[in-house]
mmCIF file of C-alpha atoms in Angstrom:
data_model
loop_
_atom_site.group_PDB
_atom_site.id
_atom_site.type_symbol
_atom_site.label_atom_id
_atom_site.label_comp_id
_atom_site.label_asym_id
_atom_site.label_seq_id
_atom_site.Cartn_x
_atom_site.Cartn_y
_atom_site.Cartn_z
ATOM 1 C CA MET A 25 -17.895 22.642 117.865
ATOM 2 C CA ILE A 26 -14.202 22.491 118.252
ATOM 3 C CA GLY A 27 -12.336 20.173 116.014
ATOM 4 C CA ARG A 28 -8.451 19.308 115.613
ATOM 5 C CA LEU A 29 -6.036 20.819 117.706
ATOM 6 C CA ASN A 30 -4.257 22.906 115.183
ATOM 7 C CA HIS A 31 -1.241 23.695 117.361
ATOM 8 C CA VAL A 32 0.329 24.412 120.875
ATOM 9 C CA ALA A 33 2.159 27.758 120.806
ATOM 10 C CA ILE A 34 5.111 27.954 123.100
ATOM 11 C CA ALA A 35 6.699 31.491 123.559
ATOM 12 C CA VAL A 36 10.423 31.383 123.977
ATOM 13 C CA PRO A 37 13.171 33.825 124.886
ATOM 14 C CA ASP A 38 15.663 32.447 122.288
ATOM 15 C CA LEU A 39 14.259 30.908 119.318
ATOM 16 C CA ALA A 40 17.228 29.302 117.953
ATOM 17 C CA ALA A 41 17.820 27.630 121.190
ATOM 18 C CA ALA A 42 14.336 26.362 121.295
ATOM 19 C CA ALA A 43 14.445 25.235 117.864
ATOM 20 C CA ALA A 44 17.829 23.305 118.465
ATOM 21 C CA VAL A 45 16.086 21.673 121.517
ATOM 22 C CA TYR A 46 13.212 20.238 119.550
ATOM 23 C CA ARG A 47 15.474 19.281 116.548
ATOM 24 C CA GLN A 48 18.517 17.896 118.366
ATOM 25 C CA THR A 49 17.271 16.886 121.919
ATOM 26 C CA LEU A 50 13.896 15.770 120.972
ATOM 27 C CA GLY A 51 14.682 14.708 117.480
ATOM 28 C CA ALA A 52 11.787 16.293 115.623
ATOM 29 C CA SER A 53 11.254 17.944 112.295
ATOM 30 C CA VAL A 54 11.562 21.664 112.659
ATOM 31 C CA SER A 55 10.987 24.394 110.060
ATOM 32 C CA GLU A 56 13.077 27.421 109.389
ATOM 33 C CA PRO A 57 12.175 30.544 111.242
ATOM 34 C CA ALA A 58 9.634 32.940 109.617
ATOM 35 C CA GLU A 59 9.302 36.573 110.489
ATOM 36 C CA GLN A 60 5.651 37.750 110.817
ATOM 37 C CA PRO A 61 6.001 41.574 111.269
ATOM 38 C CA GLU A 62 2.369 42.003 111.258
ATOM 39 C CA HIS A 63 1.965 39.819 114.183
ATOM 40 C CA GLY A 64 5.134 40.727 116.211
ATOM 41 C CA VAL A 65 6.489 37.273 116.307
ATOM 42 C CA VAL A 66 8.897 34.986 114.602
ATOM 43 C CA THR A 67 7.615 31.459 114.106
ATOM 44 C CA VAL A 68 9.245 28.027 113.975
ATOM 45 C CA PHE A 69 6.899 25.033 113.574
ATOM 46 C CA VAL A 70 7.714 21.784 115.026
ATOM 47 C CA GLU A 71 5.915 19.234 112.663
ATOM 48 C CA LEU A 72 4.622 16.164 114.723
ATOM 49 C CA PRO A 73 2.588 13.355 113.104
ATOM 50 C CA ASN A 74 -0.728 14.766 114.365
ATOM 51 C CA THR A 75 -0.340 18.377 114.997
ATOM 52 C CA LYS A 76 2.385 21.213 115.306
ATOM 53 C CA ILE A 77 3.976 22.794 118.023
ATOM 54 C CA GLU A 78 4.544 26.670 117.261
ATOM 55 C CA LEU A 79 7.508 28.043 118.928
ATOM 56 C CA LEU A 80 7.082 32.047 119.090
ATOM 57 C CA GLY A 81 10.003 34.369 119.416
ATOM 58 C CA ALA A 82 9.416 38.185 119.912
ATOM 59 C CA LEU A 83 9.642 40.438 117.030
ATOM 60 C CA GLY A 84 9.888 44.258 117.423
ATOM 61 C CA GLU A 85 9.256 46.615 120.341
ATOM 62 C CA GLY A 86 5.648 45.836 120.712
ATOM 63 C CA SER A 87 5.616 42.303 120.531
ATOM 64 C CA PRO A 88 2.339 40.745 121.883
ATOM 65 C CA ILE A 89 4.383 37.988 123.697
ATOM 66 C CA ALA A 90 6.746 40.422 125.263
ATOM 67 C CA ALA A 91 4.701 40.785 128.645
ATOM 68 C CA PHE A 92 4.347 36.977 128.671
ATOM 69 C CA LEU A 93 8.127 36.423 128.352
ATOM 70 C CA GLU A 94 8.816 38.986 131.075
ATOM 71 C CA ARG A 95 6.631 36.762 133.462
ATOM 72 C CA ASN A 96 8.137 33.647 132.233
ATOM 73 C CA ALA A 97 11.655 34.103 131.427
ATOM 74 C CA ALA A 98 12.448 30.542 130.581
ATOM 75 C CA GLY A 99 9.524 30.534 128.145
ATOM 76 C CA GLY A 100 6.278 28.706 128.402
ATOM 77 C CA ILE A 101 2.921 27.620 126.803
ATOM 78 C CA HIS A 102 1.284 30.586 125.328
ATOM 79 C CA HIS A 103 -1.862 29.345 123.772
ATOM 80 C CA LEU A 104 -3.683 26.374 122.454
ATOM 81 C CA CYS A 105 -5.280 26.625 118.798
ATOM 82 C CA TYR A 106 -8.520 24.512 118.097
ATOM 83 C CA GLU A 107 -9.842 24.519 114.405
ATOM 84 C CA VAL A 108 -13.616 25.274 113.890
ATOM 85 C CA ALA A 109 -15.411 24.970 110.682
ATOM 86 C CA ASP A 110 -17.205 28.390 110.815
ATOM 87 C CA ILE A 111 -15.775 31.079 113.029
ATOM 88 C CA GLU A 112 -18.783 33.210 112.918
ATOM 89 C CA ALA A 113 -20.927 30.482 114.216
ATOM 90 C CA ALA A 114 -18.352 29.524 116.836
ATOM 91 C CA ARG A 115 -18.200 33.133 118.139
ATOM 92 C CA ALA A 116 -22.196 33.388 118.333
ATOM 93 C CA GLN A 117 -22.161 30.127 120.212
ATOM 94 C CA LEU A 118 -19.505 31.248 122.564
ATOM 95 C CA VAL A 119 -20.973 34.769 123.365
ATOM 96 C CA SER A 120 -24.444 32.970 123.838
ATOM 97 C CA GLN A 121 -22.697 30.916 126.668
ATOM 98 C CA GLY A 122 -21.104 33.992 128.180
ATOM 99 C CA ALA A 123 -17.552 33.469 126.961
ATOM 100 C CA ARG A 124 -15.406 36.434 126.359
ATOM 101 C CA VAL A 125 -13.900 37.052 122.962
ATOM 102 C CA LEU A 126 -10.626 39.179 123.244
ATOM 103 C CA GLY A 127 -10.168 42.488 121.333
ATOM 104 C CA ASP A 128 -13.203 43.752 119.517
ATOM 105 C CA GLY A 129 -14.723 40.440 119.237
ATOM 106 C CA SER A 130 -14.468 40.229 115.431
ATOM 107 C CA PRO A 131 -12.302 37.479 113.730
ATOM 108 C CA LYS A 132 -8.662 38.677 112.707
ATOM 109 C CA ILE A 133 -6.456 37.222 110.046
ATOM 110 C CA GLY A 134 -3.872 34.993 112.071
ATOM 111 C CA ALA A 135 -0.368 34.015 111.344
ATOM 112 C CA HIS A 136 -1.569 31.190 108.935
ATOM 113 C CA GLY A 137 -3.643 33.490 106.884
ATOM 114 C CA LYS A 138 -6.905 32.121 108.343
ATOM 115 C CA ARG A 139 -9.490 33.754 110.436
ATOM 116 C CA VAL A 140 -8.886 33.473 114.188
ATOM 117 C CA LEU A 141 -10.448 34.611 117.328
ATOM 118 C CA PHE A 142 -8.807 34.607 121.007
ATOM 119 C CA LEU A 143 -10.719 33.738 124.002
ATOM 120 C CA HIS A 144 -10.284 34.917 127.632
ATOM 121 C CA PRO A 145 -8.191 32.373 129.427
ATOM 122 C CA LYS A 146 -10.302 33.023 132.608
ATOM 123 C CA ASP A 147 -13.163 31.445 130.889
ATOM 124 C CA PHE A 148 -11.084 28.526 129.649
ATOM 125 C CA CYS A 149 -9.373 26.904 132.604
ATOM 126 C CA GLY A 150 -6.577 29.511 132.697
ATOM 127 C CA THR A 151 -5.751 28.773 129.131
ATOM 128 C CA LEU A 152 -5.380 31.375 126.334
ATOM 129 C CA VAL A 153 -7.661 29.738 123.442
ATOM 130 C CA GLU A 154 -7.254 30.499 119.841
ATOM 131 C CA LEU A 155 -9.734 29.468 117.386
ATOM 132 C CA GLU A 156 -8.935 29.114 113.768
ATOM 133 C CA GLU A 157 -11.451 28.574 110.881
ATOM 134 C CA ALA A 158 -10.112 25.495 109.256
ATOM 135 C CA MET B 5 12.633 10.825 118.412
ATOM 136 C CA ILE B 6 9.469 12.072 119.499
ATOM 137 C CA GLY B 7 6.192 11.054 117.715
ATOM 138 C CA ARG B 8 2.634 12.175 118.216
ATOM 139 C CA LEU B 9 1.513 14.591 120.737
ATOM 140 C CA ASN B 10 -0.400 12.221 122.864
ATOM 141 C CA HIS B 11 -2.114 14.825 125.028
ATOM 142 C CA VAL B 12 -2.012 18.380 126.466
ATOM 143 C CA ALA B 13 -2.577 18.228 130.368
ATOM 144 C CA ILE B 14 -4.663 21.268 131.945
ATOM 145 C CA ALA B 15 -4.637 21.395 135.641
ATOM 146 C CA VAL B 16 -7.940 22.776 136.969
ATOM 147 C CA PRO B 17 -9.339 23.613 140.268
ATOM 148 C CA ASP B 18 -13.001 22.537 139.598
ATOM 149 C CA LEU B 19 -13.050 19.501 137.211
ATOM 150 C CA ALA B 20 -16.866 19.403 136.736
ATOM 151 C CA ALA B 21 -16.798 23.088 135.740
ATOM 152 C CA ALA B 22 -13.894 22.453 133.425
ATOM 153 C CA ALA B 23 -15.392 19.534 131.823
ATOM 154 C CA ALA B 24 -18.624 21.668 131.353
ATOM 155 C CA VAL B 25 -16.587 24.542 129.526
ATOM 156 C CA TYR B 26 -15.272 21.924 127.142
ATOM 157 C CA ARG B 27 -18.526 19.873 126.641
ATOM 158 C CA GLN B 28 -21.048 22.726 126.461
ATOM 159 C CA THR B 29 -19.165 25.934 125.703
ATOM 160 C CA LEU B 30 -16.778 24.424 123.129
ATOM 161 C CA GLY B 31 -18.838 21.470 122.055
ATOM 162 C CA ALA B 32 -16.346 18.762 122.418
ATOM 163 C CA SER B 33 -16.629 15.117 123.369
ATOM 164 C CA VAL B 34 -15.757 14.773 127.001
ATOM 165 C CA SER B 35 -15.315 11.568 129.203
ATOM 166 C CA GLU B 36 -16.579 10.795 132.668
ATOM 167 C CA PRO B 37 -14.181 11.409 135.417
ATOM 168 C CA ALA B 38 -11.898 8.695 136.392
ATOM 169 C CA GLU B 39 -9.936 8.609 139.823
ATOM 170 C CA GLN B 40 -6.390 7.776 139.746
ATOM 171 C CA PRO B 41 -5.519 7.333 143.486
ATOM 172 C CA GLU B 42 -2.040 6.146 142.685
ATOM 173 C CA HIS B 43 -1.211 9.350 140.898
ATOM 174 C CA GLY B 44 -3.297 11.796 143.106
ATOM 175 C CA VAL B 45 -5.414 13.078 140.359
ATOM 176 C CA VAL B 46 -8.899 12.749 138.755
ATOM 177 C CA THR B 47 -8.865 12.774 134.887
ATOM 178 C CA VAL B 48 -11.248 13.843 132.243
ATOM 179 C CA PHE B 49 -10.401 13.386 128.666
ATOM 180 C CA VAL B 50 -11.447 15.651 125.899
ATOM 181 C CA GLU B 51 -11.384 13.585 122.735
ATOM 182 C CA LEU B 52 -10.515 15.673 119.666
ATOM 183 C CA PRO B 53 -10.089 14.062 116.248
ATOM 184 C CA ASN B 54 -6.222 14.259 116.165
ATOM 185 C CA THR B 55 -5.223 14.226 119.853
ATOM 186 C CA LYS B 56 -6.647 14.492 123.697
ATOM 187 C CA ILE B 57 -6.952 17.303 126.334
ATOM 188 C CA GLU B 58 -6.448 15.622 129.766
ATOM 189 C CA LEU B 59 -8.182 17.762 132.395
ATOM 190 C CA LEU B 60 -6.753 17.156 135.803
ATOM 191 C CA GLY B 61 -8.307 17.586 139.049
ATOM 192 C CA ALA B 62 -6.417 17.144 142.325
ATOM 193 C CA LEU B 63 -7.162 14.079 144.464
ATOM 194 C CA GLY B 64 -6.164 13.684 147.972
ATOM 195 C CA GLU B 65 -3.743 15.596 150.190
ATOM 196 C CA GLY B 66 -0.649 14.967 148.534
ATOM 197 C CA SER B 67 -1.610 15.656 144.818
ATOM 198 C CA PRO B 68 1.299 16.255 142.613
ATOM 199 C CA ILE B 69 -0.660 19.092 141.135
ATOM 200 C CA ALA B 70 -1.681 20.924 144.236
ATOM 201 C CA ALA B 71 1.296 23.202 144.255
ATOM 202 C CA PHE B 72 0.752 24.053 140.506
ATOM 203 C CA LEU B 73 -2.944 25.060 141.412
ATOM 204 C CA GLU B 74 -1.862 27.167 144.259
ATOM 205 C CA ARG B 75 0.361 29.073 141.734
ATOM 206 C CA ASN B 76 -2.529 29.047 139.089
ATOM 207 C CA ALA B 77 -5.796 29.558 140.812
ATOM 208 C CA ALA B 78 -7.763 29.602 137.678
ATOM 209 C CA GLY B 79 -5.850 26.504 136.335
ATOM 210 C CA GLY B 80 -3.429 26.165 133.392
ATOM 211 C CA ILE B 81 -1.532 24.146 131.069
ATOM 212 C CA HIS B 82 0.559 21.710 133.298
ATOM 213 C CA HIS B 83 2.431 19.567 130.739
ATOM 214 C CA LEU B 84 2.598 18.058 126.971
ATOM 215 C CA CYS B 85 2.993 14.447 126.542
ATOM 216 C CA TYR B 86 4.803 13.146 123.521
ATOM 217 C CA GLU B 87 5.059 9.503 122.450
ATOM 218 C CA VAL B 88 8.226 7.797 122.050
ATOM 219 C CA ALA B 89 8.594 4.329 120.459
ATOM 220 C CA ASP B 90 11.333 3.124 122.936
ATOM 221 C CA ILE B 91 11.451 5.107 126.360
ATOM 222 C CA GLU B 92 14.891 3.594 127.320
ATOM 223 C CA ALA B 93 16.408 4.749 124.153
ATOM 224 C CA ALA B 94 14.665 8.115 124.665
ATOM 225 C CA ARG B 95 16.184 8.473 127.937
ATOM 226 C CA ALA B 96 19.726 7.576 126.911
ATOM 227 C CA GLN B 97 19.582 10.060 123.980
ATOM 228 C CA LEU B 98 18.146 12.782 126.360
ATOM 229 C CA VAL B 99 20.603 12.301 128.965
ATOM 230 C CA SER B 100 23.509 12.160 126.388
ATOM 231 C CA GLN B 101 22.261 15.599 125.370
ATOM 232 C CA GLY B 102 22.395 16.858 128.936
ATOM 233 C CA ALA B 103 18.659 17.035 129.356
ATOM 234 C CA ARG B 104 17.380 16.177 133.081
ATOM 235 C CA VAL B 105 14.845 13.458 133.710
ATOM 236 C CA LEU B 106 12.950 14.068 136.876
ATOM 237 C CA GLY B 107 12.718 11.812 139.824
ATOM 238 C CA ASP B 108 15.123 8.867 139.996
ATOM 239 C CA GLY B 109 15.385 9.003 136.184
ATOM 240 C CA SER B 110 13.794 5.703 135.532
ATOM 241 C CA PRO B 111 10.539 5.245 133.543
ATOM 242 C CA LYS B 112 7.109 4.852 135.794
ATOM 243 C CA ILE B 113 3.726 3.665 134.920
ATOM 244 C CA GLY B 114 1.824 6.540 134.011
ATOM 245 C CA ALA B 115 -1.812 7.252 134.210
ATOM 246 C CA HIS B 116 -2.516 5.365 130.938
ATOM 247 C CA GLY B 117 -0.853 2.288 132.131
ATOM 248 C CA LYS B 118 2.173 2.938 129.872
ATOM 249 C CA ARG B 119 5.884 3.586 130.844
ATOM 250 C CA VAL B 120 6.539 7.340 130.998
ATOM 251 C CA LEU B 121 9.095 9.987 132.041
ATOM 252 C CA PHE B 122 9.089 13.534 133.128
ATOM 253 C CA LEU B 123 11.634 16.044 131.959
ATOM 254 C CA HIS B 124 12.739 19.289 133.532
ATOM 255 C CA PRO B 125 10.763 22.291 132.341
ATOM 256 C CA LYS B 126 14.027 24.524 132.331
ATOM 257 C CA ASP B 127 15.495 22.177 129.586
ATOM 258 C CA PHE B 128 12.348 22.431 127.371
ATOM 259 C CA CYS B 129 11.309 26.043 126.790
ATOM 260 C CA GLY B 130 9.764 26.292 130.334
ATOM 261 C CA THR B 131 7.406 23.477 129.442
ATOM 262 C CA LEU B 132 7.017 20.259 131.593
ATOM 263 C CA VAL B 133 7.398 17.392 129.013
ATOM 264 C CA GLU B 134 6.080 13.817 129.519
ATOM 265 C CA LEU B 135 7.325 11.086 127.295
ATOM 266 C CA GLU B 136 4.994 8.046 127.062
ATOM 267 C CA GLU B 137 6.095 4.832 125.385
ATOM 268 C CA ALA B 138 3.365 4.305 122.509
#
């Protein structure tokens, strides 16, 4: 069912510093920051030859990554995003296997303008998993 | 400097259960487990079209992932591995930028038989980073 690893998301306390680490220390190609007010984050993409690293900074008071950053002051890997061809079919298969879809269980529009679901970390090796319809 | 994302490593308390999650629930192509006694782990690879997920189970008493699994009972993402063309050149650039290489600072032979270095999580957004000479 799952296809490509679309991205690895890393939540960071200081987005400019994190972008500098990837641009200067690791020598990668790094995008400009983009505010995503409807998602409560600012994103910077690190473009690798085969996938992307999404650096996430908190935006606003109710940012969904605020609690994570309280627990992980230096930052840390927040989620993995896998691509699926049909998100409704993926959801049906997951639910039939007993996996828990977060929120109300229906796909939302994610930060890339595509339909996404998030899956419960306890069902996936302690890893928050995002599925994105490719 | 960094090239492809070679793999995402997820440390898990029950490797057979984790392999079943990726094979059955997520429908991915999953390898048989391979014991790596010199590294204190058992590995299972999830083959995605563009990269790999490395599921890591502890092997033996002094496994290097034992402490991580004590802190993360359900498992969790242990490290990211980026490919570099020349690991000595990468090391020199990193050290010149003030980044800390773990251990004695010299490349070791990693689980894929290639030369690797591990970098201090505090210098890389709270993420343990492995560099592997491609």
